[in-house]
Coordinates of C-alpha atoms in Angstrom, one line a residue:
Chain A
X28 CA 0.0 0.0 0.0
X29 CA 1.3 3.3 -0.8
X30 CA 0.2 5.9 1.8
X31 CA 0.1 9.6 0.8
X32 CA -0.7 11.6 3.9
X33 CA -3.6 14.2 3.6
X34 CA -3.0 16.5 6.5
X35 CA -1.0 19.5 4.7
X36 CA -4.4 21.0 3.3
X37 CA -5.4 24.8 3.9
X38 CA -8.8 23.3 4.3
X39 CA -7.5 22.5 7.7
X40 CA -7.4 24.9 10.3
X41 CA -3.9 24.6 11.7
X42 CA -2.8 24.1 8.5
X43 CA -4.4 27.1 7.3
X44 CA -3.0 29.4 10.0
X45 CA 0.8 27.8 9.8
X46 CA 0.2 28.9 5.9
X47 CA -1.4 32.5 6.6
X48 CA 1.7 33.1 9.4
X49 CA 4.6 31.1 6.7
X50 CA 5.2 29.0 9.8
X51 CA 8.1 26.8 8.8
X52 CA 8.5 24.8 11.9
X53 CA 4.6 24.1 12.3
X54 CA 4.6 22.7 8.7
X55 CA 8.0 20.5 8.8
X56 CA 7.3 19.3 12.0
X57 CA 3.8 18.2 10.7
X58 CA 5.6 16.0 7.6
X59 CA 8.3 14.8 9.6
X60 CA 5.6 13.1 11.8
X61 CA 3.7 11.8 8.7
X62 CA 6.9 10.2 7.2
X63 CA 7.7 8.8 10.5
X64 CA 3.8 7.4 10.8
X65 CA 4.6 5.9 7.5
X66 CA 3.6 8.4 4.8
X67 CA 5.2 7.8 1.5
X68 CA 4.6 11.0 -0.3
X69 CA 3.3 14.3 1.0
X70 CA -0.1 15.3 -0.4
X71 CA 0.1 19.2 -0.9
X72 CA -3.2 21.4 -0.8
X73 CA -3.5 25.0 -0.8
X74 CA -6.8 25.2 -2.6
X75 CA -8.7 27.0 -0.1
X76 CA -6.7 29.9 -0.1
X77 CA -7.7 30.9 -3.8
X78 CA -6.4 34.3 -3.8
X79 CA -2.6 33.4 -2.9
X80 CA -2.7 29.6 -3.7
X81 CA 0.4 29.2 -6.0
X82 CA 2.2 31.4 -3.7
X83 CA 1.4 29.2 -0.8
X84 CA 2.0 25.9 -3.0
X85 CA 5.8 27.2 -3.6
X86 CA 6.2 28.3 -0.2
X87 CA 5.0 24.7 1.1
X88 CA 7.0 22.6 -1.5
X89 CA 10.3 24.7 -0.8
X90 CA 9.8 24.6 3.3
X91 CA 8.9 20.7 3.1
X92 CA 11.3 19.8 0.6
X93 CA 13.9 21.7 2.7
X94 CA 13.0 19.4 5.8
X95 CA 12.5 16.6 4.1
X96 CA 14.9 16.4 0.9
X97 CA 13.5 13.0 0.0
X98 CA 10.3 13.3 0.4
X99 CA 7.8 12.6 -2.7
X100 CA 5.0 15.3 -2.8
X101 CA 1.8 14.8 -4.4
X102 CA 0.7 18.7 -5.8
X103 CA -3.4 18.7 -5.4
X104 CA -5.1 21.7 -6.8
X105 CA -8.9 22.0 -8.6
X106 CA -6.4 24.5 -10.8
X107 CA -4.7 23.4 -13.3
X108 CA -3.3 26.3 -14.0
X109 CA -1.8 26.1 -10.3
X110 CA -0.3 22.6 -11.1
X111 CA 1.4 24.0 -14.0
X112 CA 3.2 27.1 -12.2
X113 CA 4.9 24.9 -9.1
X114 CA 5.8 21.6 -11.2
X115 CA 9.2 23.2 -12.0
X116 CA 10.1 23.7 -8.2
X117 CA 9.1 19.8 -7.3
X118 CA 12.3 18.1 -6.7
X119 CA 11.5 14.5 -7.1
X120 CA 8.6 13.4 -9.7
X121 CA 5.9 14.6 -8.2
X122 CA 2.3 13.1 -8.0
X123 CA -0.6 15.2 -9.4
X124 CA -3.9 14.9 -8.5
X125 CA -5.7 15.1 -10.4
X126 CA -7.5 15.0 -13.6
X127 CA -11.0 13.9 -14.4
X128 CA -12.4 12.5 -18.0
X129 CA -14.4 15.7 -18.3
X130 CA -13.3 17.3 -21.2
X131 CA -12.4 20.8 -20.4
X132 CA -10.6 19.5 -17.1
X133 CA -8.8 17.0 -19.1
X134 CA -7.8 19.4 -21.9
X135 CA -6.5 21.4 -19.7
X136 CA -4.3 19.0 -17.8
X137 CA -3.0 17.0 -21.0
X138 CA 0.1 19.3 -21.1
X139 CA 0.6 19.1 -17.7
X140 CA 1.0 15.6 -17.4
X141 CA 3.8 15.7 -20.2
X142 CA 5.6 18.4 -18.8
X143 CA 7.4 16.2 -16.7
X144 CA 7.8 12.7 -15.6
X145 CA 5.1 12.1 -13.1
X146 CA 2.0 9.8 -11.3
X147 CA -1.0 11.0 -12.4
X148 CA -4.5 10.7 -10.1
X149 CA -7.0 10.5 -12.6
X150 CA -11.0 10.4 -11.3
X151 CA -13.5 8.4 -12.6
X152 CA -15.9 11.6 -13.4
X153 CA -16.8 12.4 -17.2
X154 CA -19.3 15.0 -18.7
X155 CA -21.8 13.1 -16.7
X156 CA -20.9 13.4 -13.4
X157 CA -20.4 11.1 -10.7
X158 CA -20.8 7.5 -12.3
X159 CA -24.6 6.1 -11.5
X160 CA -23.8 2.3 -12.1
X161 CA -20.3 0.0 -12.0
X162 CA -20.4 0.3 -15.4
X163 CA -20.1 3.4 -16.5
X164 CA -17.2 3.6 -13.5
X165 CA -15.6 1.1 -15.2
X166 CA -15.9 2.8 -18.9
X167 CA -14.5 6.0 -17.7
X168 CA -11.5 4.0 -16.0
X169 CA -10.8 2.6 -19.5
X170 CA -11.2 5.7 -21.4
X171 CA -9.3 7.7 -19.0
X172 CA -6.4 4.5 -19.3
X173 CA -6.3 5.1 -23.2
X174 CA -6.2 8.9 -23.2
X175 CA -3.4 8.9 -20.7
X176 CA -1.5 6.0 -22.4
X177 CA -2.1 8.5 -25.6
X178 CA -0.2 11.0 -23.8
X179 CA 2.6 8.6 -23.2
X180 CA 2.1 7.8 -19.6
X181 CA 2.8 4.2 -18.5
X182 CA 0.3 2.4 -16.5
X183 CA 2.1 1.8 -13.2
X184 CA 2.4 6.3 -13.2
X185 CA -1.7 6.2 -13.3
X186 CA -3.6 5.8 -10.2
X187 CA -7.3 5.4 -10.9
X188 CA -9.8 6.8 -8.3
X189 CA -13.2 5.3 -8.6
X190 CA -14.4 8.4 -6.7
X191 CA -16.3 7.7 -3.7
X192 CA -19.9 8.6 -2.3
X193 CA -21.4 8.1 1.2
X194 CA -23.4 5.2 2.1
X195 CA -25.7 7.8 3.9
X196 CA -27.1 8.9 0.4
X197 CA -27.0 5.7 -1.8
X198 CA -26.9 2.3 0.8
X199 CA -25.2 0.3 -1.9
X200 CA -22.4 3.2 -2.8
X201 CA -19.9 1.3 -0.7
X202 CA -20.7 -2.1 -2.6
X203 CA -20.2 0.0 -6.3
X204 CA -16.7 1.1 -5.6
X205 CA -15.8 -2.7 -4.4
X206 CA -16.5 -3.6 -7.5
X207 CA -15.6 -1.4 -9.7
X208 CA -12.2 -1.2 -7.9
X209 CA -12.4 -4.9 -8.5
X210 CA -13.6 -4.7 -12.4
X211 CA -10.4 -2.2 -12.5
X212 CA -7.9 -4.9 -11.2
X213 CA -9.1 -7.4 -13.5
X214 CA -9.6 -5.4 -16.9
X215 CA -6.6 -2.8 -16.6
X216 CA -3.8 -4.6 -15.9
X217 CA -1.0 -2.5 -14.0
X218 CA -3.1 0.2 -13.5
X219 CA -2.9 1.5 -9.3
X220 CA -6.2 2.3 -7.5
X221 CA -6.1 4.9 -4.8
X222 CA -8.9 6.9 -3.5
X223 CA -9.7 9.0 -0.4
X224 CA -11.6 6.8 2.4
X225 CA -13.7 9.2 4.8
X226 CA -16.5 10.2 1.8
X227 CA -17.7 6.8 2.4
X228 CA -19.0 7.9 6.1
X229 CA -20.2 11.5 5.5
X230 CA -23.5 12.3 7.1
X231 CA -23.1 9.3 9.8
X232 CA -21.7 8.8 13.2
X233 CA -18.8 7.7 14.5
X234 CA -17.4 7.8 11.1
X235 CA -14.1 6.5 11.6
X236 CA -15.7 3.3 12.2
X237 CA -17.3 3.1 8.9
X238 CA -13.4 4.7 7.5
X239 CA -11.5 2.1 9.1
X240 CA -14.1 -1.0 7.3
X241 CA -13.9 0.4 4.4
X242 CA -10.8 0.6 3.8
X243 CA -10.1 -3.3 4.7
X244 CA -12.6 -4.2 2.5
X245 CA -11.1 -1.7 -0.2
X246 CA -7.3 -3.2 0.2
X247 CA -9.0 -6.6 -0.9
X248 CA -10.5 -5.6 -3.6
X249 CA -7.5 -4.2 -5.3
X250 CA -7.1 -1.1 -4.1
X251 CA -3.4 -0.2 -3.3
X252 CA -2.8 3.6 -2.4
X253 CA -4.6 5.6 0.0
X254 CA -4.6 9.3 0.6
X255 CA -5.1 9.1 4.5
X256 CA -4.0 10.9 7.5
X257 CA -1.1 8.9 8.9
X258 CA -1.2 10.2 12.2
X259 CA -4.6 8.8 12.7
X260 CA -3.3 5.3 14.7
X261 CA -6.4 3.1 14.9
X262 CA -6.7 3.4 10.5
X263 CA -2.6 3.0 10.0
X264 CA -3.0 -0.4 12.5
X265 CA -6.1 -1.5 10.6
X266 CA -4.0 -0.9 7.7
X267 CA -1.0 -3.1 8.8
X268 CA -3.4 -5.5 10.3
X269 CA -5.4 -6.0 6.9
X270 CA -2.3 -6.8 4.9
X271 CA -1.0 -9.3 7.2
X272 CA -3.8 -10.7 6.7
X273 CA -4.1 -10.0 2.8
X274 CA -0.4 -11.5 2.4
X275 CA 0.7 -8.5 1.5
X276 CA 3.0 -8.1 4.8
X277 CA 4.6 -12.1 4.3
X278 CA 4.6 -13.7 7.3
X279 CA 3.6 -10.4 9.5
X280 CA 7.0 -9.2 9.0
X281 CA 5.6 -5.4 8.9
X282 CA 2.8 -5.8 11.7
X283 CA 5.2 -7.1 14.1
X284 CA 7.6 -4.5 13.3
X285 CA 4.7 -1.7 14.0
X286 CA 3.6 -3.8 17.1
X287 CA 7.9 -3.6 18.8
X288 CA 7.6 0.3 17.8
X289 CA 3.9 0.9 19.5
X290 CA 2.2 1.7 16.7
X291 CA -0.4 -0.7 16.3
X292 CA -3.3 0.7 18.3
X293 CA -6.3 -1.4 19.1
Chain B
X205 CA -25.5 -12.0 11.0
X206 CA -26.0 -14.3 13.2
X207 CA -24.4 -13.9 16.6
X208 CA -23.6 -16.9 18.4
X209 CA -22.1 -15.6 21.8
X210 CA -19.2 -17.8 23.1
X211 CA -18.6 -16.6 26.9
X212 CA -20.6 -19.4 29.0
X213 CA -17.5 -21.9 28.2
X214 CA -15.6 -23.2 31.3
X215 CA -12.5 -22.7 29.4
X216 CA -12.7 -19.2 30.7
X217 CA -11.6 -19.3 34.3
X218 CA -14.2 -17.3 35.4
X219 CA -17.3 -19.3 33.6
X220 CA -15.3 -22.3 35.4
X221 CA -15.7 -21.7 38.7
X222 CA -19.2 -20.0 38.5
X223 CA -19.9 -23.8 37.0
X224 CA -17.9 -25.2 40.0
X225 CA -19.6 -22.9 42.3
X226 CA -23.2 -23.3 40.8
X227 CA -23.6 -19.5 40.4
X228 CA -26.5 -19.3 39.3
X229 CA -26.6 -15.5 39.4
X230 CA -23.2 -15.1 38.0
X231 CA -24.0 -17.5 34.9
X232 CA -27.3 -15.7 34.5
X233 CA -25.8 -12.2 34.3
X234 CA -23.6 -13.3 32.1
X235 CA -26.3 -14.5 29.6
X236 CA -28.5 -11.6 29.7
X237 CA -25.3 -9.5 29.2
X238 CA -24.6 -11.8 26.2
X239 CA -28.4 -11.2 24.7
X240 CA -28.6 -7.4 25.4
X241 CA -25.3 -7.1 23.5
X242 CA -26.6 -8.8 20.3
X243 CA -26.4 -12.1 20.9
X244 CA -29.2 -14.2 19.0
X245 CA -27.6 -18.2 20.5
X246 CA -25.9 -18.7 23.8
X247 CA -22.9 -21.5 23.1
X248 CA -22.4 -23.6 26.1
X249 CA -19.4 -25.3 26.4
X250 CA -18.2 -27.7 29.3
X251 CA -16.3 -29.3 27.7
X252 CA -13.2 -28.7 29.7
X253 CA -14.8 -30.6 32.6
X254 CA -14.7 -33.9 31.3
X255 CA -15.9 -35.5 34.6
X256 CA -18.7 -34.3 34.9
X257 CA -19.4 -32.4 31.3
X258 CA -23.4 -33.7 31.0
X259 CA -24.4 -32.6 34.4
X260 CA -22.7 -28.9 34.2
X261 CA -24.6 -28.5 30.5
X262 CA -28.3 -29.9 32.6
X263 CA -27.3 -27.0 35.3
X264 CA -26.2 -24.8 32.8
X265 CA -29.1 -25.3 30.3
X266 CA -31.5 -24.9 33.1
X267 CA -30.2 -21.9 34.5
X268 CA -29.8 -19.6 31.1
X269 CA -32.8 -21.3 30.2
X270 CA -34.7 -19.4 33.9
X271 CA -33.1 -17.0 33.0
X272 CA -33.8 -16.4 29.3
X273 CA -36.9 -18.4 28.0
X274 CA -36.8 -17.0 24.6
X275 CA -33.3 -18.1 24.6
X276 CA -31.9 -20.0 21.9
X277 CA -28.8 -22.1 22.5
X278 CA -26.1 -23.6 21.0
X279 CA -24.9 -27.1 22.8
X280 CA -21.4 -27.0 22.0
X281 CA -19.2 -30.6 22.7
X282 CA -16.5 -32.4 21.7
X283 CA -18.4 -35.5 22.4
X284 CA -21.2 -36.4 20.4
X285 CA -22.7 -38.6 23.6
X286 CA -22.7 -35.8 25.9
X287 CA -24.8 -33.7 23.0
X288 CA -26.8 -37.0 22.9
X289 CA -27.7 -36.8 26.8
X290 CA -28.7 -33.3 27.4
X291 CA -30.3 -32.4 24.0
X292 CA -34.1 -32.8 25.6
X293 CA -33.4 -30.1 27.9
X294 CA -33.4 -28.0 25.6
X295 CA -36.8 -26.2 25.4
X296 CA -35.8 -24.4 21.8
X297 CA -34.6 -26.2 18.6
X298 CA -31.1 -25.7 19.6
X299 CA -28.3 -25.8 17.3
X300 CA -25.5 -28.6 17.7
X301 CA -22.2 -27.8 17.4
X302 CA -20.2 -29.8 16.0
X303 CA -20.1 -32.4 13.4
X304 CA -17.3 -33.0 11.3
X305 CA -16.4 -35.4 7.9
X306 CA -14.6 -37.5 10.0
X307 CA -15.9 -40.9 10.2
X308 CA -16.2 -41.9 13.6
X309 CA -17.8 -37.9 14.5
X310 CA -19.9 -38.2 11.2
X311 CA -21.2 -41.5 12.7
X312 CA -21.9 -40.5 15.9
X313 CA -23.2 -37.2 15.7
X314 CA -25.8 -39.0 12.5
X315 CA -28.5 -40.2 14.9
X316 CA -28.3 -37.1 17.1
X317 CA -29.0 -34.8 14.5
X318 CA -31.9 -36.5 13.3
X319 CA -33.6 -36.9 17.2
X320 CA -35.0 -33.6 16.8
X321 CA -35.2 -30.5 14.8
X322 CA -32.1 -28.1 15.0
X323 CA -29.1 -26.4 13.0
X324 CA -26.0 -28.1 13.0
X325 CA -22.4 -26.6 13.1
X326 CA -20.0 -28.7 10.5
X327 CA -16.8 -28.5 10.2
X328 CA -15.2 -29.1 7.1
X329 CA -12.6 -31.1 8.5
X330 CA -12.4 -35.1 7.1
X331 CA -9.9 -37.9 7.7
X332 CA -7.2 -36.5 6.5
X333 CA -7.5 -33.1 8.6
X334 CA -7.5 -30.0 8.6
X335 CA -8.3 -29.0 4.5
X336 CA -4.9 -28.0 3.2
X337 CA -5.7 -26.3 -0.1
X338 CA -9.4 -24.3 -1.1
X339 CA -10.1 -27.3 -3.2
X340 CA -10.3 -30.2 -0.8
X341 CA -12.3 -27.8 1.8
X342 CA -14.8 -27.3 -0.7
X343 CA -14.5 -30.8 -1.9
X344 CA -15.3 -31.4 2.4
X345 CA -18.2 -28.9 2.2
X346 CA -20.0 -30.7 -0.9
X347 CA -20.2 -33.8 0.9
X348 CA -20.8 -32.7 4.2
X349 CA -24.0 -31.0 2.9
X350 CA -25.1 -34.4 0.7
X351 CA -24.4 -36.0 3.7
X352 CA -26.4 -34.2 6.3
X353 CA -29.3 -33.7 3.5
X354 CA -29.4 -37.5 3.2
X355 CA -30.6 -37.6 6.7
X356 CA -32.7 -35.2 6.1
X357 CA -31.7 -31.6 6.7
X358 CA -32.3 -28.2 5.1
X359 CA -29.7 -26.2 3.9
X360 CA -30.7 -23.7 5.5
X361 CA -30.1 -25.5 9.1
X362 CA -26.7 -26.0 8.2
X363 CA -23.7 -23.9 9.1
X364 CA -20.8 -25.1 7.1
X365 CA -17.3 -23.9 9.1
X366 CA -14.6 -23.2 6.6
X367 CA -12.1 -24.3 9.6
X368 CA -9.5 -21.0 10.4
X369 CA -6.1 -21.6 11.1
X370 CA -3.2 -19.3 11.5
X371 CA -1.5 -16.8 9.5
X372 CA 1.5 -16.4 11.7
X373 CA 1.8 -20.9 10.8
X374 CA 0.3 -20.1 7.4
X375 CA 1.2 -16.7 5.9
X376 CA -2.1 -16.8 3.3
X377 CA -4.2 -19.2 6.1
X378 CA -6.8 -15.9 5.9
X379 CA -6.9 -15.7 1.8
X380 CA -7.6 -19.3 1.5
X381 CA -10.3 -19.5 4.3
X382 CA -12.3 -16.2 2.3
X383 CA -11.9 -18.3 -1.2
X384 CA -13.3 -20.9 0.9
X385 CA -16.4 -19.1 1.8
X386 CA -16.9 -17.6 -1.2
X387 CA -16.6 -21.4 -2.9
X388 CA -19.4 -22.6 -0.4
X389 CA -21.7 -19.3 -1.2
X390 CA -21.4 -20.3 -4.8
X391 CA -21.5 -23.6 -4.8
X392 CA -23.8 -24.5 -2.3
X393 CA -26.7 -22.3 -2.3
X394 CA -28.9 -21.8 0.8
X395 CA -26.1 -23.0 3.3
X396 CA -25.1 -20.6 5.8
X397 CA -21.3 -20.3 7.1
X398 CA -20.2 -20.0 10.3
X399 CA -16.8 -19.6 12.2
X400 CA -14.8 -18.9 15.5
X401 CA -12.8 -15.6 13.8
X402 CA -9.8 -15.6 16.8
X403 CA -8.0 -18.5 15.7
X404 CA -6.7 -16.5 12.6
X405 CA -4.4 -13.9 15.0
X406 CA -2.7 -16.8 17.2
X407 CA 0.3 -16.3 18.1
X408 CA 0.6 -13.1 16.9
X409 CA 0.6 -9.5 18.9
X410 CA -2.9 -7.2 19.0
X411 CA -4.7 -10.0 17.9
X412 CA -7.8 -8.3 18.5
X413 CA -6.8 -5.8 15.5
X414 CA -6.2 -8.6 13.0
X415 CA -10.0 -10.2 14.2
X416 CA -11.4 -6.8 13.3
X417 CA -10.6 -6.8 10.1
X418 CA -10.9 -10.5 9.4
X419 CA -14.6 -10.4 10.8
X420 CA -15.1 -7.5 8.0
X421 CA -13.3 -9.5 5.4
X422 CA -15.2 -12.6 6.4
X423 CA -19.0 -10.9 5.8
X424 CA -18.0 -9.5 2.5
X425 CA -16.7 -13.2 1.3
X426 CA -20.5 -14.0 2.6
X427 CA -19.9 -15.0 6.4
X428 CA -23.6 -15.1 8.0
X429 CA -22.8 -16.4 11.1
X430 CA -20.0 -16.2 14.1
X431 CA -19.1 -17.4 17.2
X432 CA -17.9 -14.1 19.0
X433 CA -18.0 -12.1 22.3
X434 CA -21.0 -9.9 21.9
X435 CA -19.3 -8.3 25.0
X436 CA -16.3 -7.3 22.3
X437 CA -17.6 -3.3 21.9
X438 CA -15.1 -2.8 19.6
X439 CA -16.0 -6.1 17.2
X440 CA -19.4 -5.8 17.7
X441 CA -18.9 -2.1 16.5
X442 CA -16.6 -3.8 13.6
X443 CA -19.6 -5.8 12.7
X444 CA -22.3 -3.0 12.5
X445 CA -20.0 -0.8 10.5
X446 CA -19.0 -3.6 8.3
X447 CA -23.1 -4.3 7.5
X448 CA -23.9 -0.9 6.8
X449 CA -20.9 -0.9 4.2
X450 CA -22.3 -4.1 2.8
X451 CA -25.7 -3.1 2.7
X452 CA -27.0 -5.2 4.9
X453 CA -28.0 -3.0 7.1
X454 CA -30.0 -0.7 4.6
X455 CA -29.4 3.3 5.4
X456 CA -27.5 2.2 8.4
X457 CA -30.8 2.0 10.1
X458 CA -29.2 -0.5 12.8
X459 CA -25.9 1.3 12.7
X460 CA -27.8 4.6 14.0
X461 CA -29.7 2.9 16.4
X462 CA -26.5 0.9 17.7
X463 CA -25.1 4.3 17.7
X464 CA -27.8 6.1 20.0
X465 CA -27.7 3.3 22.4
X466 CA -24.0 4.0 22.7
X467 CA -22.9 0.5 21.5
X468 CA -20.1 2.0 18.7
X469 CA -17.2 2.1 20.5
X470 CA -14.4 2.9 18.4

């Protein structure tokens, strides 16, 4: 599973403030303790903050990136325009998220995506909307898998999101994404599926419940990169409890490991 | 689901010696806890008292029995004569646990089944043990089921047990189990599937994380029964989440109403 951590997003309210106030120590000490939670690239959000928002994006990438020199960063902006103007100052090839199948969002992003070498997060949303049935999921997943390969991108850079709705508003939404992560895994060979976990719950209580379900159910039907917060313990130790038991962790090699450091948290 | 609650076994220390001590109050308690936390059997296990097994299940049936008369039980043995003794005591069709494909247990149990009407728990476990590949526990579960509908059972009173062992002994012991119940869903329609879900962590550290997320993993392969602590706030909690996801628990009616009775501990 690759994790990218979510937490560095101005929709936040911390996060927001150690932006506004170009708190360096707020924001590096925030990564350093996703890495160490097991983050493997830095998700990096500054949409909220429209007016100054590429301004903010370079100020994050160059304070992060100067704490953490390795780290991977995954650039996350509605704005294509935004994703274009920071791309250069990315150090390692970055993760973009995202494009969509709709045509004017794709269009726009096409040029983007062959600016430089990079992963691509590519949503499962056309002219239409948000996909009604499994199939029409799974025919946007296969368009969006031809235009990209079209653009030169090699399957193992896309990371299909199946886009996710909560079971409070449609009682079989969780059982659509199974599948179609599912119909993804056996008709796109090499392709990754990642997705954000907490829409599932919205509208409900005690949602991290419903969060930390889904995602075990998710992992085993295919899906194999999150964007999660990794400081949230009881979701990281489901995590490292559902591969074990998946056979993705070989002989619990991993969970162990977690358990010796204290970090699986019942 | 189907909740089977396990505590009244004298394995547990402290169900041993209110046994010992005929505690009437104690076991009583304990039963009513078991039902008010979503129990829908009672197992009842003496089975660790092999002198005097048959008279602790008469006490013990009597006593939850006072204590419960809508309760349905599950007479849980080792020893098909000890089932034999005590199964008129019990004032509800009761269900048996367990047969096996085993000759000798197949034999003996035979006549016991068919004295009255019940559900029986069958293990698919045969001569040569313990199944060691998906194939030869379905092969098991095929015959078990002619088997018990040659003498004359419904499907739907039997609960085929996929048998759980280990992944810290067996690194994809979970995988194989899950194929296992989704083989029997498929292939034998109408049956239901039960199991004991601890036996997958043993030996291994947290096990109560890894029997979280192998109780969800189990329901989506199509688990409709298990033996579990309905006492277990956090798997019982697991479990509601998991059937809202699923959809059996349409628009998370039951999940809410868990919820407002404070039973979702996360």
């Amino acid at each position: 599973m690759l994790i990218v951590g979510e937490r560095i997003n101005t929709s936040r309210k911390l996060i927001n403030e150690g932006v506004a106030k170009r708190d360096t120590a707020y924001i590096q000490a925030d990564v350093r303790s996703q890495v160490d939670s097991g983050a493997d690239l830095i998700d990096v959000n500054a949409g909220s903050r429209r007016n100054s928002e590429v301004e903010d994006l370079l100020w994050l990438i160059e304070v992060i990136q100067k704490a953490l020199p390795q780290a991977r960063l995954c650039i996350d902006s509605p704005n294509p325009e935004s994703l274009k103007e920071v791309l250069s100052q990315v150090e390692y090839p970055p993760m973009l998220n995202s494009t969509t199948l709709e045509k004017s969002r794709f269009e726009a992003m096409a040029p983007i995506i062959q600016m430089r070498d990079c992963d691509i997060v590519a949503l499962c949303i056309d002219d239409r909307g948000i996909p009604k049935s499994v199939e029409q999921a799974l025919g946007n997943a296969g368009r969006l898998v031809s235009e990209l390969e079209r653009l030169g991108m090699k399957r193992e850079r896309i990371f299909l999101d199946p886009v996710i709705q909560t079971i409070s508003a449609n009682t079989n939404a969780a059982l659509m994404v199974l599948e179609t992560i599912e119909g993804i895994r056996r008709e796109l060979e090499g392709v990754n599926v990642i997705c954000g976990l907490s829409n599932i719950s919205f509208g409900l209580p005690k949602r991290a419940l419903l969060n930390r379900a889904f995602l075990t159910l998710a992992m085993k039907a295919g899906l194999n990169a999150a964007i999660v917060d990794p400081l949230d313990k009881k979701l990281m130790a489901t995590l490292r409890a559902t591969a074990a038991l998946l056979d993705q962790d070989p002989w619990c090699q991993a969970y162990t490991a977690a358990f010796r450091e204290g970090k699986l948290e019942t």
